[in-house]
Amino acid sequence: MSWREHFSRLDRIQKGRLFKIVATLVLLGLAGQGFVTFVILSQGRGGEVEAMSALERAASEPAPAALPADASEEARRAAAAEEAERTVLRATRDLVSNVLSARKDRTGAAVAIGAATGVALAIVWLGLGLTFLGLGALVLGLGSPLWALGWTGAASLVVGVAALLVSFAALTRVGRIGLGGTGPIRGIARNTLDEALRGKVGLVFIIVLLFLLAGIPLRLDEGSPLRYRVQSFLSQGTGVSFGILGLFTVLFAAASVTFEQRDRIIWQTMTKPVSAWQYLLGKWLGISALNAVMLGVCASGVFLFTDYLRGQPALGEVRAFVPRSPGTLMTEDRVMLESQVLAANLKVPADGPTVDQAQFERSVESRLEAQKAASPMFEPTEKDRQFARRKYYEELIQAYRTIEPGQYEYYRFGGLQPAQRRHSLLTLRFKVQAGGNEPDQIYRIGFIFAGMEPIVQESGLNQLQTIPVPSTLIDSAGNLDVMIINGNPATGIANPLSITLPPDGLSLAYRAATFEGNFLRVVGVLWVKLAFLAMVGLAAGTFLSFPVAALVAIGIYLIAEGTPFLGRSLENYSSYTPDGRVIYFNVAVETVATGIAWVFRVYGNLRPVERLVQGELLEWRTVSSAVGVLLAWTGALYGAGVAILRRRELAIYSGH
Amino acid sequence: MAQRLINDPADRPAPVVAVQNLTRVFKDFWMRDRARAVDDLSFEIHPREVFGLLGPNGSGKSTTIKMILGLLKPTRGRISVFGRLPSDVAIKKRIGYLPEESYMYAFLTGRETLEYYAKLFGLDHAVRSRRIDELLEMVGLTHAQHRPVHEYSKGMQRRIGLAQALVNDPDLLILDEPTTGLDPIGTRQVKDLINELGRRGKTVLLSSHLLADVEDCVDRMVILYGGAKRAEGTCDELLVEQDRTTIETDSLDEATISAVDRLIRERSRGDRSVRRVAKPRQRLEEFFLDIVERAREARLSTSGAMYGGATARFLTEGADEAPESIIERLTAEPAPDVPVAPDRPPSGPDASVIGSLVSERPVPGVPREEPPGAGRRGADVDRSLIDSLVEREPEEPSP
């Protein structure tokens, strides 16, 4: 019997009912055993129990007696500081307790084991059981020698690629079944999915993506803090996945429609009872189904490896969550990882300066008067006034964000009632710039919160720093005020240069949701963006030849992705010379760029990968409005594509 | 036998396809006229007829078909299909189309190709599966159904193209150069299929420049040249030479031929005579099929194409019994003691040579193949000469 016949026989076996039943029983038995093992192992984690106990004791110390009415200001400040410290400890205890309890949570473990078992059962009943076993054996056969030889990187790559391939095969089979059935839309969708999977270009993209994704962990610096490794992996994993999928989507969507017209295959479809709207909808569904499969594979790979990294020791730990130094409750790296990275924090920027409108107008007029005095021929027009107002406001903002050496400035954060209600631990995030932002310069910045002792923080220039802040400092109106001093208030020594807080250089963040929920929202938004890009390619392909359609689609993709950068650049772009003369070329550029930034502002402002990496909440409100807008654009492009396809003479392509 | 279309024009139902003053001019990028592919063309295709659209390359046949299907828009004129515009999606349910070349998804297998197109018609799984099995059997591709289409030969691709055109059991079948790429057996099968569908009451629009392939099948035809109609009518109207008569007999000696010539001159008072005496020539197609039949009966092996089976059952359901086609005979189990042409024995020892001309006794081993339209052909032939030659009672005119 030849190899081919052997494989055919094995294929028949794995598709047989008896095999599926036996495999199901085996898998259920393994799942039960796995859960019991977890329960036994999770009973004692000595180090974690000690750390938790110490933290509990510290946070549970009784509050001191209330101060008498005639207590001094100093005593009041000290009492407030102690209370703030206890609030921080309680918040930290809650944070650590949540993290540790999630890791020991039997319900969570049961759900995870159940999900894994469910996936395995699905694979068996899809008729892929022996195939996956064979793949697993192949991977072990290839990976074990590599591991034994010490080539752990290569072994990890083999295992990672195999794991991704396995989930890809299973999800693809599910996708094909989901698009089964009869009718033009499903028929075309299923055909499009098959076209992507069986075409050379599609396969190359998919294989490159899987290899790149599996190779990212090998590039992480083992010596760097765990939080940076996790951020790097999240950034590269989701970023690379979306980048490659986005490029593939626009190219394949354009090719799918244009090549069918060029090769006349579309004749055989459109001479059947298939409307133009069914044809395009089927194409779009097929591509979106493929994107759902690929995003599912990549997202599950990223999420599972992130969870694996989370279980690695952070900087200063001997084991995960077990600090090396006795008496340390939780290392800074671990706290930052759990509170800033693997989190979903809502970021509240500082309010802008309070501007007296009348005083502002007087200042603007006086500037215009000064300009007229310098140039008697100058007669200010309304445009000149607008320019002057904009310029003066920019100066005010700049001045507000700039603190001279030894000086201070007040900043207010509003709308903090939700954080106050949740008693969330707040994090003040700041970044200072000075001079040329020399990397070896360290500045000491003082922070004074209402009723608290000053906090001095050392900071490198242009580097993001954080300070935990208790929610008890939020006043009844939901505001929190802070005084920032350019220098060390304790020693009275000022920094050498003025410091500037850039536009994103001062914000307050608090935990508003879970990392897992945020991750799901991010993946959902990525899928919606890919769905929009698919329709861009399809619509372009209805009336353009492939090269032009691909160019247009890729151009729109790059412009949409570059919108955040464009927006930041426009803030610093001026169409006027320093003395107020108009540069018409710049005006034209600014007009076009502003229009593009406005058109794609919803797409660009989403920043799902960036938010995930920074631990920033992607709110449901933001998601639903952005998804609504993107789906509206997708619908508009779809309508345009249908209208064009209806009017097209399909027997003519590119004029021939 | 199912009746083909012979109706009084007054009782004729609405045409399946009506083309009126159809013109198509192709323009270049600067909107200048470059080619007048179809020029003021008008014709109708009636229900249940096999209609031929004939002409040399570049005569506008494919362009006309594309306009009928909505793939092109006319510059001027009107087209209606089943009483509606070609762009109406609903009528596509009743149409099957085989383009001049096979434009298939290269990554699909033969079976998947038929599955895909069957789904476009909304056929459920059971119906799809049954029809696909029958169609694959009919076109002889059952053994290759799981191979990708890009691995097929051109003939195999044409066969699968024909199958996809039939998957919805169409009322109007449009075939653009259907025999391109097919071997003689495949060509014969297509022609037999067209005849079968015609007998079933389907309407077929057949476009070809291979006139020999078309002649056996069509009821009416239009001949195009330069985009314009040059001739229209039935085969008999266009092809039969009304002023000649052909009589076929067994082999005659010179004396008998001379006697016949003298008789003709006597009866026509010298106006007519025997113009030509020659040995009839078998058509190459028939000779080829005979060779293949004998080889099959001798069970000689081949690594070439498998020949197709009987017409798919879903296409013949409801049809009257049709005469056996040569393809059906080829694909049936060989009957014992069947003498093989041209070695068949003569019909009878004591019948005159001329007498066998109108004998109704079938020659053993030779099927009585009723050519299409035969009932309508030859209705006006002068039989008095024949009657006098054979010295028999005149035959009842055939129906």
mmCIF file of N, CA and C in Angstrom, chain A residues 74-128:
data_model
loop_
_atom_site.group_PDB
_atom_site.id
_atom_site.type_symbol
_atom_site.label_atom_id
_atom_site.label_comp_id
_atom_site.label_asym_id
_atom_site.label_seq_id
_atom_site.Cartn_x
_atom_site.Cartn_y
_atom_site.Cartn_z
ATOM 1 N N GLU A 74 0.640 71.308 60.255
ATOM 2 C CA GLU A 74 1.607 70.241 59.982
ATOM 3 C C GLU A 74 1.025 68.880 60.363
ATOM 4 N N ALA A 75 0.345 68.857 61.497
ATOM 5 C CA ALA A 75 -0.259 67.593 61.957
ATOM 6 C C ALA A 75 -1.341 67.145 61.002
ATOM 7 N N ARG A 76 -2.090 68.092 60.509
ATOM 8 C CA ARG A 76 -3.146 67.747 59.558
ATOM 9 C C ARG A 76 -2.545 67.169 58.284
ATOM 10 N N ARG A 77 -1.451 67.785 57.836
ATOM 11 C CA ARG A 77 -0.805 67.284 56.606
ATOM 12 C C ARG A 77 -0.288 65.875 56.817
ATOM 13 N N ALA A 78 0.295 65.652 57.962
ATOM 14 C CA ALA A 78 0.846 64.311 58.243
ATOM 15 C C ALA A 78 -0.277 63.279 58.282
ATOM 16 N N ALA A 79 -1.406 63.653 58.929
ATOM 17 C CA ALA A 79 -2.530 62.719 59.012
ATOM 18 C C ALA A 79 -3.079 62.430 57.624
ATOM 19 N N ALA A 80 -3.157 63.473 56.795
ATOM 20 C CA ALA A 80 -3.665 63.283 55.430
ATOM 21 C C ALA A 80 -2.729 62.366 54.643
ATOM 22 N N ALA A 81 -1.423 62.556 54.854
ATOM 23 C CA ALA A 81 -0.460 61.713 54.148
ATOM 24 C C ALA A 81 -0.580 60.259 54.575
ATOM 25 N N GLU A 82 -0.778 60.037 55.856
ATOM 26 C CA GLU A 82 -0.937 58.657 56.346
ATOM 27 C C GLU A 82 -2.195 58.034 55.748
ATOM 28 N N GLU A 83 -3.271 58.803 55.744
ATOM 29 C CA GLU A 83 -4.524 58.286 55.190
ATOM 30 C C GLU A 83 -4.345 57.963 53.709
ATOM 31 N N ALA A 84 -3.608 58.854 53.003
ATOM 32 C CA ALA A 84 -3.372 58.612 51.580
ATOM 33 C C ALA A 84 -2.574 57.326 51.400
ATOM 34 N N GLU A 85 -1.580 57.136 52.287
ATOM 35 C CA GLU A 85 -0.755 55.937 52.182
ATOM 36 C C GLU A 85 -1.603 54.685 52.424
ATOM 37 N N ARG A 86 -2.489 54.756 53.398
ATOM 38 C CA ARG A 86 -3.342 53.590 53.664
ATOM 39 C C ARG A 86 -4.271 53.327 52.455
ATOM 40 N N THR A 87 -4.741 54.384 51.847
ATOM 41 C CA THR A 87 -5.591 54.220 50.662
ATOM 42 C C THR A 87 -4.816 53.517 49.552
ATOM 43 N N VAL A 88 -3.560 53.927 49.388
ATOM 44 C CA VAL A 88 -2.726 53.294 48.361
ATOM 45 C C VAL A 88 -2.536 51.814 48.680
ATOM 46 N N LEU A 89 -2.268 51.530 49.962
ATOM 47 C CA LEU A 89 -2.046 50.129 50.340
ATOM 48 C C LEU A 89 -3.303 49.297 50.110
ATOM 49 N N ARG A 90 -4.466 49.886 50.457
ATOM 50 C CA ARG A 90 -5.702 49.125 50.255
ATOM 51 C C ARG A 90 -5.926 48.866 48.769
ATOM 52 N N ALA A 91 -5.661 49.897 47.964
ATOM 53 C CA ALA A 91 -5.850 49.730 46.521
ATOM 54 C C ALA A 91 -4.884 48.684 45.972
ATOM 55 N N THR A 92 -3.650 48.734 46.480
ATOM 56 C CA THR A 92 -2.672 47.744 46.024
ATOM 57 C C THR A 92 -3.076 46.353 46.449
ATOM 58 N N ARG A 93 -3.567 46.245 47.690
ATOM 59 C CA ARG A 93 -4.016 44.935 48.162
ATOM 60 C C ARG A 93 -5.130 44.415 47.257
ATOM 61 N N ASP A 94 -6.071 45.294 46.922
ATOM 62 C CA ASP A 94 -7.175 44.872 46.064
ATOM 63 C C ASP A 94 -6.652 44.432 44.700
ATOM 64 N N LEU A 95 -5.706 45.209 44.184
ATOM 65 C CA LEU A 95 -5.160 44.888 42.851
ATOM 66 C C LEU A 95 -4.490 43.536 42.870
ATOM 67 N N VAL A 96 -3.594 43.335 43.839
ATOM 68 C CA VAL A 96 -2.859 42.070 43.915
ATOM 69 C C VAL A 96 -3.815 40.928 44.176
ATOM 70 N N SER A 97 -4.776 41.190 45.063
ATOM 71 C CA SER A 97 -5.731 40.133 45.396
ATOM 72 C C SER A 97 -6.518 39.727 44.157
ATOM 73 N N ASN A 98 -6.942 40.717 43.369
ATOM 74 C CA ASN A 98 -7.672 40.398 42.133
ATOM 75 C C ASN A 98 -6.822 39.564 41.202
ATOM 76 N N VAL A 99 -5.541 39.960 41.070
ATOM 77 C CA VAL A 99 -4.669 39.231 40.147
ATOM 78 C C VAL A 99 -4.455 37.815 40.637
ATOM 79 N N LEU A 100 -4.129 37.672 41.915
ATOM 80 C CA LEU A 100 -3.841 36.338 42.430
ATOM 81 C C LEU A 100 -5.081 35.464 42.427
ATOM 82 N N SER A 101 -6.210 36.063 42.795
ATOM 83 C CA SER A 101 -7.418 35.234 42.843
ATOM 84 C C SER A 101 -7.824 34.787 41.450
ATOM 85 N N ALA A 102 -7.567 35.635 40.439
ATOM 86 C CA ALA A 102 -7.891 35.212 39.063
ATOM 87 C C ALA A 102 -7.055 34.015 38.673
ATOM 88 N N ARG A 103 -5.778 34.029 39.163
ATOM 89 C CA ARG A 103 -4.918 32.908 38.811
ATOM 90 C C ARG A 103 -5.304 31.645 39.544
ATOM 91 N N LYS A 104 -5.964 31.777 40.695
ATOM 92 C CA LYS A 104 -6.361 30.580 41.436
ATOM 93 C C LYS A 104 -7.833 30.268 41.235
ATOM 94 N N ASP A 105 -8.505 31.119 40.438
ATOM 95 C CA ASP A 105 -9.952 30.997 40.320
ATOM 96 C C ASP A 105 -10.312 29.691 39.630
ATOM 97 N N ARG A 106 -11.046 28.830 40.317
ATOM 98 C CA ARG A 106 -11.386 27.528 39.743
ATOM 99 C C ARG A 106 -12.396 27.677 38.611
ATOM 100 N N THR A 107 -13.270 28.670 38.782
ATOM 101 C CA THR A 107 -14.244 28.864 37.710
ATOM 102 C C THR A 107 -13.538 29.246 36.416
ATOM 103 N N GLY A 108 -12.580 30.168 36.575
ATOM 104 C CA GLY A 108 -11.837 30.580 35.386
ATOM 105 C C GLY A 108 -11.087 29.412 34.781
ATOM 106 N N ALA A 109 -10.481 28.615 35.649
ATOM 107 C CA ALA A 109 -9.725 27.465 35.138
ATOM 108 C C ALA A 109 -10.651 26.475 34.454
ATOM 109 N N ALA A 110 -11.820 26.275 35.065
ATOM 110 C CA ALA A 110 -12.771 25.339 34.454
ATOM 111 C C ALA A 110 -13.206 25.841 33.087
ATOM 112 N N VAL A 111 -13.424 27.160 33.014
ATOM 113 C CA VAL A 111 -13.841 27.727 31.722
ATOM 114 C C VAL A 111 -12.730 27.545 30.690
ATOM 115 N N ALA A 112 -11.490 27.816 31.125
ATOM 116 C CA ALA A 112 -10.364 27.701 30.181
ATOM 117 C C ALA A 112 -10.205 26.257 29.702
ATOM 118 N N ILE A 113 -10.254 25.321 30.662
ATOM 119 C CA ILE A 113 -10.106 23.907 30.281
ATOM 120 C C ILE A 113 -11.286 23.483 29.412
ATOM 121 N N GLY A 114 -12.465 23.973 29.780
ATOM 122 C CA GLY A 114 -13.642 23.637 28.986
ATOM 123 C C GLY A 114 -13.533 24.167 27.570
ATOM 124 N N ALA A 115 -13.014 25.403 27.445
ATOM 125 C CA ALA A 115 -12.874 25.981 26.101
ATOM 126 C C ALA A 115 -11.870 25.182 25.275
ATOM 127 N N ALA A 116 -10.753 24.840 25.912
ATOM 128 C CA ALA A 116 -9.740 24.063 25.182
ATOM 129 C C ALA A 116 -10.296 22.705 24.774
ATOM 130 N N THR A 117 -11.043 22.086 25.673
ATOM 131 C CA THR A 117 -11.649 20.790 25.345
ATOM 132 C C THR A 117 -12.662 20.942 24.227
ATOM 133 N N GLY A 118 -13.414 22.017 24.300
ATOM 134 C CA GLY A 118 -14.390 22.270 23.239
ATOM 135 C C GLY A 118 -13.728 22.408 21.879
ATOM 136 N N VAL A 119 -12.624 23.125 21.869
ATOM 137 C CA VAL A 119 -11.902 23.280 20.601
ATOM 138 C C VAL A 119 -11.404 21.924 20.110
ATOM 139 N N ALA A 120 -10.860 21.136 21.031
ATOM 140 C CA ALA A 120 -10.353 19.815 20.635
ATOM 141 C C ALA A 120 -11.486 18.942 20.106
ATOM 142 N N LEU A 121 -12.634 19.000 20.763
ATOM 143 C CA LEU A 121 -13.778 18.206 20.297
ATOM 144 C C LEU A 121 -14.236 18.678 18.921
ATOM 145 N N ALA A 122 -14.221 19.979 18.745
ATOM 146 C CA ALA A 122 -14.614 20.510 17.426
ATOM 147 C C ALA A 122 -13.678 19.994 16.342
ATOM 148 N N ILE A 123 -12.396 19.955 16.678
ATOM 149 C CA ILE A 123 -11.416 19.454 15.700
ATOM 150 C C ILE A 123 -11.701 18.005 15.364
ATOM 151 N N VAL A 124 -12.020 17.218 16.393
ATOM 152 C CA VAL A 124 -12.315 15.798 16.161
ATOM 153 C C VAL A 124 -13.543 15.655 15.279
ATOM 154 N N TRP A 125 -14.595 16.386 15.605
ATOM 155 C CA TRP A 125 -15.843 16.221 14.863
ATOM 156 C C TRP A 125 -15.809 16.906 13.508
ATOM 157 N N LEU A 126 -14.826 17.768 13.272
ATOM 158 C CA LEU A 126 -14.613 18.308 11.941
ATOM 159 C C LEU A 126 -13.847 17.326 11.054
ATOM 160 N N GLY A 127 -13.484 16.184 11.655
ATOM 161 C CA GLY A 127 -12.758 15.199 10.873
ATOM 162 C C GLY A 127 -11.283 15.523 10.718
ATOM 163 N N LEU A 128 -10.732 16.233 11.692
ATOM 164 C CA LEU A 128 -9.319 16.623 11.609
ATOM 165 C C LEU A 128 -8.496 16.058 12.762
#
